[in-house]
Tab-separated table of C-alpha atoms in Angstrom:
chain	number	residue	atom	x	y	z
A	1	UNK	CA	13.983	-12.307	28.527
A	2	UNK	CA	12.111	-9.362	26.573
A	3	UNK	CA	9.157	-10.140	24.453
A	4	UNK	CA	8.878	-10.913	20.566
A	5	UNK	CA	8.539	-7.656	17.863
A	6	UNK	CA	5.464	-6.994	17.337
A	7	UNK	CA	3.587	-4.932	14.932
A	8	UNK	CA	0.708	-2.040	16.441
A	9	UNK	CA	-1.767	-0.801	14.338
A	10	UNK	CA	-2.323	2.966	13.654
A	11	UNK	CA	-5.422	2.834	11.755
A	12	UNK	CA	-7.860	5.373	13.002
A	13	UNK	CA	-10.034	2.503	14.481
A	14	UNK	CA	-7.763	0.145	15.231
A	15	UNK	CA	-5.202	2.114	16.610
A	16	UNK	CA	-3.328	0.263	18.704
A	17	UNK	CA	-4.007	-3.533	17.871
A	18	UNK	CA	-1.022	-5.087	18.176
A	19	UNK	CA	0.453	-8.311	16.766
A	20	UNK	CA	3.700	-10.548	17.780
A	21	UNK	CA	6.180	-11.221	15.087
A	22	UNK	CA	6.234	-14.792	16.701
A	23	UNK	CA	7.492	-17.364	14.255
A	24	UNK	CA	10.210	-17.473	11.439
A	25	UNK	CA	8.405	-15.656	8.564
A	26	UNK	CA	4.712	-14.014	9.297
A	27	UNK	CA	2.795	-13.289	5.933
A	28	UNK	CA	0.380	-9.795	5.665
A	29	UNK	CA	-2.308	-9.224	3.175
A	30	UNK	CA	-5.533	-9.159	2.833
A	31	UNK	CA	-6.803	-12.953	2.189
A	32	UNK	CA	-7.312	-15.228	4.387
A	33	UNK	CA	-4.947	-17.285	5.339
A	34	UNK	CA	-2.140	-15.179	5.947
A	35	UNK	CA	-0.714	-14.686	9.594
A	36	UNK	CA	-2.137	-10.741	9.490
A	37	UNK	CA	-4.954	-11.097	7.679
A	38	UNK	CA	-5.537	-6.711	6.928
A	39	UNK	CA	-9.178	-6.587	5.011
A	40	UNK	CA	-8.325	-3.034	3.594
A	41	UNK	CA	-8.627	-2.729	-0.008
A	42	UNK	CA	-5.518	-0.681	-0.507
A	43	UNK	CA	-4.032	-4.564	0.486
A	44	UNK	CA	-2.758	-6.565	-2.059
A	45	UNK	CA	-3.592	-10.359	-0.930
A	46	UNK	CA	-0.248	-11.703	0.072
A	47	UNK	CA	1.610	-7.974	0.122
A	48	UNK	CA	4.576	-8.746	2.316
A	49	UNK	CA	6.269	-10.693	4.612
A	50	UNK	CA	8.424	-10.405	7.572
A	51	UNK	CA	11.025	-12.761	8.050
A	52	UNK	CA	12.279	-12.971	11.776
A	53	UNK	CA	15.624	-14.091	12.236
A	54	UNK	CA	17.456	-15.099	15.617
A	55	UNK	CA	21.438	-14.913	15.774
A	56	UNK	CA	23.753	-16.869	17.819
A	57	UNK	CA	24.075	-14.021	20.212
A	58	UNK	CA	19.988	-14.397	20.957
A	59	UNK	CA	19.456	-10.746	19.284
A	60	UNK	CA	16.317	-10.921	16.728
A	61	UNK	CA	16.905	-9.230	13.615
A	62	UNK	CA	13.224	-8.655	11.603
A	63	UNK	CA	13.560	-8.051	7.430
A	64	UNK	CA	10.214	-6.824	5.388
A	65	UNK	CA	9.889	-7.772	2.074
A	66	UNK	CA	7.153	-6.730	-0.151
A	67	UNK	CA	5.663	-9.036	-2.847
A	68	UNK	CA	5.510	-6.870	-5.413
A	69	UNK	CA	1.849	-5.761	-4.279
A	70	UNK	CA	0.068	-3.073	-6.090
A	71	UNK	CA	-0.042	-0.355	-3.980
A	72	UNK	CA	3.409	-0.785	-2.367
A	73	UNK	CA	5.037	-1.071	1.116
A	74	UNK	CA	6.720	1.555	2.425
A	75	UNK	CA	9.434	2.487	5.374
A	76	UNK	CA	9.253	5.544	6.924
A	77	UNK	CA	7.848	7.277	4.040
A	78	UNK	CA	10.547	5.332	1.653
A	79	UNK	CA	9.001	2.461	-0.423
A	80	UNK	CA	10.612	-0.802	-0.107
A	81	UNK	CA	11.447	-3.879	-1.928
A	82	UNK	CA	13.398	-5.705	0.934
A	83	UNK	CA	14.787	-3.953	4.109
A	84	UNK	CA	15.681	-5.049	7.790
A	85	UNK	CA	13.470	-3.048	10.342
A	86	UNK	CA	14.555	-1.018	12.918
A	87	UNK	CA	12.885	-0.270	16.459
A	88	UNK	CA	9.937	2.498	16.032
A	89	UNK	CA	9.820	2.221	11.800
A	90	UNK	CA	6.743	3.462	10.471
A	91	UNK	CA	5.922	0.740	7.894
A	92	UNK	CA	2.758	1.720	5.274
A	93	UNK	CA	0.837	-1.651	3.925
A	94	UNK	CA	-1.096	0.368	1.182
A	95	UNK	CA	-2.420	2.590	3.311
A	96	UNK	CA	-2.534	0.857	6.519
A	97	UNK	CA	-0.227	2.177	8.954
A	98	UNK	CA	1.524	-0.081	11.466
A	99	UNK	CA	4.270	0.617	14.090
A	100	UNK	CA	7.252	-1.837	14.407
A	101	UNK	CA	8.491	-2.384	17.935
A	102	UNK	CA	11.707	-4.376	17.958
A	103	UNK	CA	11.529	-5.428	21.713
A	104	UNK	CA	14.708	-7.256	21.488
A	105	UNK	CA	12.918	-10.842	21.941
A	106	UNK	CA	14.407	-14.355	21.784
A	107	UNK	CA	11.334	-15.813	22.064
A	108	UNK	CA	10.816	-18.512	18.742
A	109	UNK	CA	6.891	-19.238	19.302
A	110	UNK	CA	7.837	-22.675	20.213
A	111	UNK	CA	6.627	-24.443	23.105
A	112	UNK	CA	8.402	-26.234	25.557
A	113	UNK	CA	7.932	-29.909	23.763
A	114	UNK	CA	8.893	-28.598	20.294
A	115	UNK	CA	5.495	-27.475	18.901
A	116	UNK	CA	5.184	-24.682	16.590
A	117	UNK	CA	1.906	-22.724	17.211
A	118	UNK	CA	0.734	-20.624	14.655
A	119	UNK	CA	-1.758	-17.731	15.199
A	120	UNK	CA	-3.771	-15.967	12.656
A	121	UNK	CA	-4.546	-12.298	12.863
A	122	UNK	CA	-7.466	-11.102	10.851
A	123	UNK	CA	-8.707	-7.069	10.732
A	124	UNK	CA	-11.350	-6.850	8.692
A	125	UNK	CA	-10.954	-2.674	7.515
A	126	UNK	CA	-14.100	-2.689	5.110
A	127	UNK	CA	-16.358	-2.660	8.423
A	128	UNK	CA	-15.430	0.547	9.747
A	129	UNK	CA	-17.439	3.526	9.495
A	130	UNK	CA	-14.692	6.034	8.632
A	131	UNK	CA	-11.033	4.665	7.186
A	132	UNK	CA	-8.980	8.316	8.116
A	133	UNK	CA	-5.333	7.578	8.066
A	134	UNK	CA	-2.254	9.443	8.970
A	135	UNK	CA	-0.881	8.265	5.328
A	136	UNK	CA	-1.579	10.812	2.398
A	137	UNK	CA	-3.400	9.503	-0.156
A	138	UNK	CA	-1.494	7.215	-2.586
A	139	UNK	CA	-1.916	8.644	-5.651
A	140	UNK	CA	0.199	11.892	-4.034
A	141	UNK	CA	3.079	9.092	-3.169
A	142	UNK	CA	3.028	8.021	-6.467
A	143	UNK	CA	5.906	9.355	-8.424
A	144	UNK	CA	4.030	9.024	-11.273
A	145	UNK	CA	0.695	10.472	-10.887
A	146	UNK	CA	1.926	14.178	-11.815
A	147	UNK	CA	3.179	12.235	-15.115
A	148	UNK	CA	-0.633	10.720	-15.512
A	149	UNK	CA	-2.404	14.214	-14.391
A	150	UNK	CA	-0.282	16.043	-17.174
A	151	UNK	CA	-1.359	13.417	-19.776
A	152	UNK	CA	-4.864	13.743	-18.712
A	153	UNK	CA	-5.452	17.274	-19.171
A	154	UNK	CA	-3.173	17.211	-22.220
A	155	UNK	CA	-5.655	14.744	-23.804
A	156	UNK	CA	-8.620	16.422	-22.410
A	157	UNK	CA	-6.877	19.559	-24.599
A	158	UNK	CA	-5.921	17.702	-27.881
A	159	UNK	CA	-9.633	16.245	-27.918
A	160	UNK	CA	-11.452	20.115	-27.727
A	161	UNK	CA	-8.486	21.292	-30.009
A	162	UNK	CA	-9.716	18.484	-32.813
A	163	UNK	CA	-13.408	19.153	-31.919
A	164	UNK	CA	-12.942	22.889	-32.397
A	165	UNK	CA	-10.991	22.464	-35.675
A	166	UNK	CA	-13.515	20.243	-36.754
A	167	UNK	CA	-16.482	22.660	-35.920
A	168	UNK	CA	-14.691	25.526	-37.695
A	169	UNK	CA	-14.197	23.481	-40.840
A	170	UNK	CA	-18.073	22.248	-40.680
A	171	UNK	CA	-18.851	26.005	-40.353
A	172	UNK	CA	-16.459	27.085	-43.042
A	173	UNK	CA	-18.346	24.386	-45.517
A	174	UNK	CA	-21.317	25.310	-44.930
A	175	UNK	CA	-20.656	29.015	-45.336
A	176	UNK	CA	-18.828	28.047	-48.595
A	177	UNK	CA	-22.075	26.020	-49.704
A	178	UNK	CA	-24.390	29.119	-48.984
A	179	UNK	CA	-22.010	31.651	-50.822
A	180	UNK	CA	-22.348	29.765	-53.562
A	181	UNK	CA	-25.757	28.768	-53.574
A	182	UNK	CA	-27.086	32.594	-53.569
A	183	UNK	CA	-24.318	33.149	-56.658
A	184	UNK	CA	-26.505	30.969	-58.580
């Protein structure tokens, strides 16, 4: 009987912790209390879950599903809301790169006498002296953040535009005051 799925890490660091999808649904994030506990910042607290699924035929079929977390889960570059995972899928947690291995498992995480046992998996990210990923930054995957650049520097050029106008209209006065000052 092959092993359960299992997640490996590809975090600079941690490359190559690795985790067993071992039970019906396995919660990510980075609080405590969740089955993979990842203490990375770009981690929302609860940010996904994977729900494992076993058919009649013994085949294990694993779905992600992101809970709406704030800096998104992604599939092989592709973000996600829901989708089933397939051997060798690159999934992104923020910016936390793990490798899904399918192993074709049957394997529940129960014992023989009916007892569920439930591990928890903590990384603790903050720790490490360098966090280099293989994952670009995220405001680059953001579709939006060309959108936010442009209104940036479009701001940036509306507030000299008014402070120039401004300037030349304090200069103009006071040109205006002087002309008519040495009139007199």
């Amino acid at each position: 009987m092959a092993g359960n799925p299992k997640l490996t890490v590809l975090f600079e660091k941690l490359r190559g912790k690795t985790f067993e999808i071992d039970k019906e649904v396995v919660t990510i994030g980075r609080k405590e209390g969740n089955d993979i506990c990842l203490k990375d910042g770009s981690v929302s607290g609860h940010h996904a879950d994977i729900i494992r699924q076993v058919n009649e035929d013994g085949s294990v079929v694993c779905t992600l599903k992101d809970n709406d977390s704030s800096n998104g889960t992604r599939v092989n570059s592709t973000p996600i809301q829901e989708q089933v995972l397939r051997n060798n899928d690159l999934i992104t947690f923020g910016s936390v790169e793990v490798l899904f291995d399918s192993n074709d498992g049957t394997s529940g995480g129960e014992s023989g006498d009916g007892t569920v046992t439930r591990l928890t998996h903590t990384i603790d990210l903050s720790s490490l002296d360098t966090n280099i990923s293989t994952t670009p930054s995220l405001t680059s995957l953001n579709p939006l953040a060309v959108d936010e650049e442009k209104k940036k520097k479009m701001t940036n050029l509306v507030t000299i535009g008014i402070i120039v106008f401004f300037g030349v209209a304090a200069l103009a006065a006071v040109v205006m005051m002087v002309i008519s000052i040495s009139k007199k």
